[in-house]
XYZ file of C-alpha atoms in Angstrom:
386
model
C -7.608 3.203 -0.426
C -8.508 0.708 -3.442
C -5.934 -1.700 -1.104
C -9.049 -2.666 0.425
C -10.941 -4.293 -2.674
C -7.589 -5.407 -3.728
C -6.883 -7.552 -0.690
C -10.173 -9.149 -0.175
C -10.095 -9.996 -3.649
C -6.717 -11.605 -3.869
C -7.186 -13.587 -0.337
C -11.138 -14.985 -1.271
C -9.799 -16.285 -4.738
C -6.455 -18.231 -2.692
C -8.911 -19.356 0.047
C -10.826 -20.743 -2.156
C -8.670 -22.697 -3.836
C -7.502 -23.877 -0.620
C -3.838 -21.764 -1.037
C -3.160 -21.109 2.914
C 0.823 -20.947 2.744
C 2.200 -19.769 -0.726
C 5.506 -17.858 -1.609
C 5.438 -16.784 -4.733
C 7.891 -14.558 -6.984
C 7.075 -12.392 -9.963
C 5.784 -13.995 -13.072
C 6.343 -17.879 -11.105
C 1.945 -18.125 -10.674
C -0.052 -20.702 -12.987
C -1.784 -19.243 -15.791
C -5.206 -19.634 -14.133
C -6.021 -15.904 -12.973
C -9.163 -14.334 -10.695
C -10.994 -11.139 -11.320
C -10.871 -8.739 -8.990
C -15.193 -8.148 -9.627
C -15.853 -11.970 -9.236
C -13.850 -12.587 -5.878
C -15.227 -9.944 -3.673
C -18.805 -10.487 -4.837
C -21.325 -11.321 -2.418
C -19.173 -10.975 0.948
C -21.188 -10.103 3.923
C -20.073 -7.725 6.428
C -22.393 -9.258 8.841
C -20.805 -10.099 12.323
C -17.518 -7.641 11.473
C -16.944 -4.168 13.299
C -17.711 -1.174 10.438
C -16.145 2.544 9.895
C -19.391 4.691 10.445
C -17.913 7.278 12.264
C -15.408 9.603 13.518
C -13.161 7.789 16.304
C -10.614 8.923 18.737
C -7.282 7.708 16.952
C -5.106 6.439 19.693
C -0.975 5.639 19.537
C 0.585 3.342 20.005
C -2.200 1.027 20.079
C -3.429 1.939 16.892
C -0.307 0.917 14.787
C -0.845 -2.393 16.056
C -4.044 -4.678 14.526
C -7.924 -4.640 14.851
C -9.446 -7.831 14.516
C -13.149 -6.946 14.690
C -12.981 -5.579 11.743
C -12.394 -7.820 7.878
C -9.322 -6.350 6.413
C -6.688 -3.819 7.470
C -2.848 -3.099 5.949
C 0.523 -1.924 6.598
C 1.513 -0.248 3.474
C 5.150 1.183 3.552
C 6.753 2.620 0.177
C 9.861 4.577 0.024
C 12.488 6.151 -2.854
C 15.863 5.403 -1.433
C 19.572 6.440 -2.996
C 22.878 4.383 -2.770
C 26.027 6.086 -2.096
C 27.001 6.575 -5.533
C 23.616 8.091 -5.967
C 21.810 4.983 -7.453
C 17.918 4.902 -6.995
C 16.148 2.650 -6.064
C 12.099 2.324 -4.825
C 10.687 -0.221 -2.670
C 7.876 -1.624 -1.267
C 6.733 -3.913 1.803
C 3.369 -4.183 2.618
C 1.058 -6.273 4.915
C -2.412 -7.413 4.628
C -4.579 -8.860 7.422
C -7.845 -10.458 6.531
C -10.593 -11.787 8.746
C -12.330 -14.830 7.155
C -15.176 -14.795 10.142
C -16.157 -12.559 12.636
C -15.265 -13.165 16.652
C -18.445 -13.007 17.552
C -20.298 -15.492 15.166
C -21.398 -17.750 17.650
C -18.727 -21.006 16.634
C -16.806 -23.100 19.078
C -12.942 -22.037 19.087
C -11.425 -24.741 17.822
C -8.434 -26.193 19.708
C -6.041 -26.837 17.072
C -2.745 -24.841 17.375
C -3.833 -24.333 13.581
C -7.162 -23.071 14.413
C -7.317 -19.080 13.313
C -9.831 -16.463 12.166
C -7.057 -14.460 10.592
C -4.854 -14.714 7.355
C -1.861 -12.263 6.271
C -0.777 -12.308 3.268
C 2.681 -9.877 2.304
C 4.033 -8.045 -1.175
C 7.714 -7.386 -1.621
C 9.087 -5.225 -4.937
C 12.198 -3.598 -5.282
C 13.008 -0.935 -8.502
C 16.615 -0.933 -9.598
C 17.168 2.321 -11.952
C 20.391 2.024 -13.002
C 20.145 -1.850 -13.317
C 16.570 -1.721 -15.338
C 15.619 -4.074 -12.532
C 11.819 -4.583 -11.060
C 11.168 -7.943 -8.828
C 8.669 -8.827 -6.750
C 7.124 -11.508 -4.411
C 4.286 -12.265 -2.487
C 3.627 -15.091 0.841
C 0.295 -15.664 2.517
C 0.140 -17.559 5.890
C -2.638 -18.313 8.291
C -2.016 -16.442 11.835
C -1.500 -18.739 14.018
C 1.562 -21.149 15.183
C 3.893 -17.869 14.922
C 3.632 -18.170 10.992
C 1.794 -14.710 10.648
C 0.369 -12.055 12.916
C 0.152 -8.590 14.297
C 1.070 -6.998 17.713
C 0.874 -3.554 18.950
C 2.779 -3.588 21.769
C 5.885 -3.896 21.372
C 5.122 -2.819 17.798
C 5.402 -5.960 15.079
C 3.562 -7.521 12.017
C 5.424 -10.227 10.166
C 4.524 -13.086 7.299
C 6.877 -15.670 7.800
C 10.511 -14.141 8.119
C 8.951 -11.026 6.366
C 8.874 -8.053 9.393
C 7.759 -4.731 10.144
C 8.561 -4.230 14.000
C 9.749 -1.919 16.310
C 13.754 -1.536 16.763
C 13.264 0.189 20.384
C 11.419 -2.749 22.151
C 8.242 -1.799 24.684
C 10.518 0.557 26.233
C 11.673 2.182 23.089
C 8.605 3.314 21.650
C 7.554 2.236 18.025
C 10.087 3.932 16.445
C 12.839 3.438 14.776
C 10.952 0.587 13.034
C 13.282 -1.894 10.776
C 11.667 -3.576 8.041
C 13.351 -7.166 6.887
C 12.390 -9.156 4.028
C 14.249 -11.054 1.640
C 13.813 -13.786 -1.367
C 15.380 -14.732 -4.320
C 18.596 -12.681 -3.946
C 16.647 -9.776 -3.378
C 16.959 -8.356 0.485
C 15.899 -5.446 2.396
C 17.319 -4.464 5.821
C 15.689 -1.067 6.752
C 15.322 1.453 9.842
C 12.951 3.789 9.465
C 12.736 6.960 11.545
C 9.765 9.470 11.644
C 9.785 12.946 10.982
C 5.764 13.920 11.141
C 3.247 12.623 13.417
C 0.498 10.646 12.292
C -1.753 12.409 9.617
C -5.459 11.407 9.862
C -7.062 10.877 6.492
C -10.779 12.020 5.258
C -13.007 13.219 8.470
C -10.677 12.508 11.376
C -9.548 9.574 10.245
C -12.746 8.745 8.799
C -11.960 8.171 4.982
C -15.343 7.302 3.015
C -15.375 5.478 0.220
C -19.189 5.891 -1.055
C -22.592 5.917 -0.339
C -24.348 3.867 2.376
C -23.854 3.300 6.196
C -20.310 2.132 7.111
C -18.607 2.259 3.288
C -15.423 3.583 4.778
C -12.450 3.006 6.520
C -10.132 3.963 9.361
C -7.252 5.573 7.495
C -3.971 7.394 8.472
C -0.431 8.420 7.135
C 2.847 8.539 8.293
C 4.468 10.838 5.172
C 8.027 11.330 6.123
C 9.968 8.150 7.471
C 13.630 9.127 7.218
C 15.427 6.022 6.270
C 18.491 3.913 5.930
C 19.472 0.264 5.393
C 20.829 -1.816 2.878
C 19.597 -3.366 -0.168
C 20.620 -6.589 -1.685
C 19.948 -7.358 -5.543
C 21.320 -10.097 -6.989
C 24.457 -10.277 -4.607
C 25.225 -6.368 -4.911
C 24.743 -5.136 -1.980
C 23.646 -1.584 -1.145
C 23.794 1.004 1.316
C 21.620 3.355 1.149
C 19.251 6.523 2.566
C 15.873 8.184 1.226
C 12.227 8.396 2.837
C 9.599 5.871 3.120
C 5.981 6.566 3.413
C 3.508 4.439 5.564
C -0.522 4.004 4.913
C -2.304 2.481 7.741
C -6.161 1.609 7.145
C -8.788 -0.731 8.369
C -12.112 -1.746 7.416
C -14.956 -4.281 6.761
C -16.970 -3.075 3.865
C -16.818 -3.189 0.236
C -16.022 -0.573 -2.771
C -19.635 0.208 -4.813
C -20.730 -1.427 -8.119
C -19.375 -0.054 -11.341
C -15.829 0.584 -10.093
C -13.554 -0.401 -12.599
C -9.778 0.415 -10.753
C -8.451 3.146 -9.040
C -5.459 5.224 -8.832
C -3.589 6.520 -6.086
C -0.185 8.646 -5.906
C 2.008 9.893 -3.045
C 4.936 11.945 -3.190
C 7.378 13.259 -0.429
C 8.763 16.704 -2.066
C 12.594 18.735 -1.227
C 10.715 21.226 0.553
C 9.488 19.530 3.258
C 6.050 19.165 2.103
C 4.113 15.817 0.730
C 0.981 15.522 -1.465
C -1.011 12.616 -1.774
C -4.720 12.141 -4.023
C -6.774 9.126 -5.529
C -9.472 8.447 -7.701
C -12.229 5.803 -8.478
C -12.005 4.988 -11.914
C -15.986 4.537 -12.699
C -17.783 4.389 -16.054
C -18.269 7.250 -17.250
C -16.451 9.084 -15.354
C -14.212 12.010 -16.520
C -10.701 10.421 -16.644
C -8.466 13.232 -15.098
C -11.308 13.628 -12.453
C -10.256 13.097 -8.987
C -11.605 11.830 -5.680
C -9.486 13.483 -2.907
C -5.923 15.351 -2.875
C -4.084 17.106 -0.212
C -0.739 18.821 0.792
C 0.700 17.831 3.882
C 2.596 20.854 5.337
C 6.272 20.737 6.863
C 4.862 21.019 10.360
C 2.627 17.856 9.685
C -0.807 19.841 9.141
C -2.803 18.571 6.381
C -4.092 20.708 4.194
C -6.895 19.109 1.878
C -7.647 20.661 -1.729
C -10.523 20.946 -4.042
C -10.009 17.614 -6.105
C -12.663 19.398 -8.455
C -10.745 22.216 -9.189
C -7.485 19.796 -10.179
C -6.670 17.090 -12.758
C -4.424 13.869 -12.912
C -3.807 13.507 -16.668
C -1.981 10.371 -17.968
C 0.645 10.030 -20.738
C 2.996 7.661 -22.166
C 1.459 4.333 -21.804
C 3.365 1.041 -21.540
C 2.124 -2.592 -22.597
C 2.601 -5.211 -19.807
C 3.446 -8.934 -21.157
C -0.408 -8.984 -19.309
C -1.563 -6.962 -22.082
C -2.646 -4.022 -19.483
C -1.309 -0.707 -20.896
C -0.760 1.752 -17.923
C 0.765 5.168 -17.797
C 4.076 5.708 -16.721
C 3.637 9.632 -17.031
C 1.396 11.701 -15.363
C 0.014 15.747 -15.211
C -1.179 16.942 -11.725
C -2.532 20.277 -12.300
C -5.031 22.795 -10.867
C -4.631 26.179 -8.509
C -1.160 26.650 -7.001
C 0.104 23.263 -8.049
C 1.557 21.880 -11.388
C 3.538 18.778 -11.141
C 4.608 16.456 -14.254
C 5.510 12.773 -12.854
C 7.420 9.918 -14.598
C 8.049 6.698 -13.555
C 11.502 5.316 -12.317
C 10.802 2.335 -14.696
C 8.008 1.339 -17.240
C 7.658 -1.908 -15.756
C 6.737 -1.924 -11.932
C 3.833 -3.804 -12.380
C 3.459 -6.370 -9.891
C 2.640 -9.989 -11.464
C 1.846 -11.724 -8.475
C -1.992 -13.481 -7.502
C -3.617 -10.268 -8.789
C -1.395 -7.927 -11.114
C -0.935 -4.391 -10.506
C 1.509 -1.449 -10.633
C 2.948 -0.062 -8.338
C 6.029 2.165 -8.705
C 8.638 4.884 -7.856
C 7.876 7.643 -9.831
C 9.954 11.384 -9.603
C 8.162 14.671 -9.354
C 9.229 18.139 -10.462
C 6.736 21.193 -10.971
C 5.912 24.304 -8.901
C 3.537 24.001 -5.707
C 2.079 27.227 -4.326
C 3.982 29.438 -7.015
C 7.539 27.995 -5.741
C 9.218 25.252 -7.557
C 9.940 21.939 -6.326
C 11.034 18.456 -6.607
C 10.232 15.104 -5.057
C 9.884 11.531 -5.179
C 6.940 9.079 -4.330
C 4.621 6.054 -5.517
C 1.532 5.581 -7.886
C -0.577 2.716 -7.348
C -3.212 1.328 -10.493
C -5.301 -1.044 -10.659
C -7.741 -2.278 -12.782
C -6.340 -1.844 -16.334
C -6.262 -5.626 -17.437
C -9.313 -8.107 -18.561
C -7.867 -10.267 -15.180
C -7.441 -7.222 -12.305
């Protein structure tokens, strides 16, 4: 959910300094760095479509994009296992961003060129065994077939970076096969589905804080069955595991006094997934959380009392950034005690704005029975720059 602040952060700082086409890998950006607080300030939602209230969710249009409103993402994650039983995490995601409203009352311009949208796209793969971690980043315009979204037959791409549907119109959206590669680092996935769509918050209506329209449009897809190869460094991998997709949209902006937030989700043996965030505020309590829920093996979601539960952090690790973030985490409250540790120390993501993002494992007890699982945190915000 923090995606949001993330994303308009990351593409107002490369807009304005002119960056429309980049591909970067990790730790190949300039020293010169943008905080997250400084880029996002001031940004009007005026003229943009807003996330005041319940809507009728509607499939498969609504995989595909929604223009009227500033910012939206496709955010797949995903633990996989070679056949040797090597681990490995990844994660592909895609951000759309609006930089002015259809209806603000310009002439189209008639340049091929000409667009209203920009995608940018993340890439990070987690070697175990190898004590590997890369990632990479490319932002293009959306226009002359160098970036864009579709819903029907199902596609988003950056460049030769894809999400899209392996079935074609006829197929249905799924399988989907995800393709991105750079570096010596490849990913050739097909992802299945398991669990219909899960609507976050209200309906779908996930609010972020106080005043008319500070929300978004968010649902899940929590159990992607999936296989595919990996390629790292020339090895290449077959492998199997479950991916996770987060689909939200939105136009307006996190409240003042947010520091970073943190987000987990984790895909358990038993058939059930469990997914929370938090706001990391001033002042704030720092176990607290904002939201949690179980997602039950027949796809129900089952929300629980993030005030009765705690997310308490351990073992930090010192980036070459200087952030120090956790890598070991406590999730705790009635009927669920789960300790989490992180594949690697290092997942953090050194790209145009640094953050981690990681495979972590999961072993506890959930409802009095114990379990074991897989999934991703996300953090951001612990640096002077995020």
């Amino acid at each position: 959910m923090g995606r949001f602040v993330l994303l308009v952060g990351l593409l107002l700082a490369l807009l304005a300094g002119g960056a429309w086409l980049l591909g970067r890998r990790q730790d190949d950006l300039p020293a010169a760095r943008w905080r997250l607080a400084e880029s996002v300030g001031g940004d009007a939602a005026e003229g943009f479509a807003i996330a005041d209230r319940p809507r009728a969710f509607a499939f498969p249009a609504d995989h595909g994009p929604h223009p009227d409103f500033r910012v939206e993402w496709w955010y797949f994650t995903g633990n996989l296992a070679g056949e040797d039983g090597r681990r490995f995490g990844y994660q592909l995601t895609f951000f759309r961003r609006a930089v002015a409203p259809a209806a603000d009352g310009a002439a189209e311009r008639e340049s091929a060129w000409a667009t209203r949208q920009v995608y940018l796209a993340h890439l990070a793969v987690t070697d175990q065994r190898g004590r590997r971690f890369a990632a990479f980043e490319r932002l293009a315009r959306g226009a002359v077939g160098l970036a864009g979204a579709e819903a029907e037959p199902f596609r988003v791409w950056v460049e030769g970076w894809r999400a899209e549907s392996a079935g074609g119109a006829a197929g249905g959206v799924f399988p989907l096969r995800l393709t991105a590669a750079d570096d010596g680092v490849a990913l050739d996935l097909l992802l299945a589905t398991a669990k219909p769509p899960v609507l976050r918050g209200d309906d779908g209506l996930s609010v972020k804080g106080p005043g008319r329209g500070n929300a978004s449009y968010y649902y899940s897809l929590t159990r992607l069955p999936t296989r595919g190869t990996l390629t790292l460094g020339g090895e290449r991998f077959a492998v199997s595991g479950l991916s996770w997709l987060d689909r939200e949209w939105s136009t307006t902006l996190l409240g003042p006094g947010e520091r970073g937030w943190d987000w987990l989700a984790l895909q358990l043996d038993d058939g059930r997934e469990v997914s929370g965030w938090r706001i990391r505020r001033a002042g704030a309590a720092p176990d607290r959380l904002d939201a949690l829920a179980v997602v039950e093996p027949d796809g129900t979601l089952r929300p629980l009392d993030p005030a009765r539960h705690r997310l308490l952090a351990s073992s930090p690790w010192e980036s070459p950034t200087g952030a120090r973030y956790p890598t070991a985490w406590r999730l705790s409250g009635p009927g669920l005690d789960l300790a989490l540790a992180a594949l690697l120390p290092d997942q953090e993501l050194r790209l145009s704005i640094h953050y981690w993002e990681g495979a972590v494992t999961a072993r506890g007890t959930l409802g009095g029975r114990p379990v074991g699982g897989r999934g991703y945190v996300e953090m951001t915000g612990y640096g002077a720059a995020d």
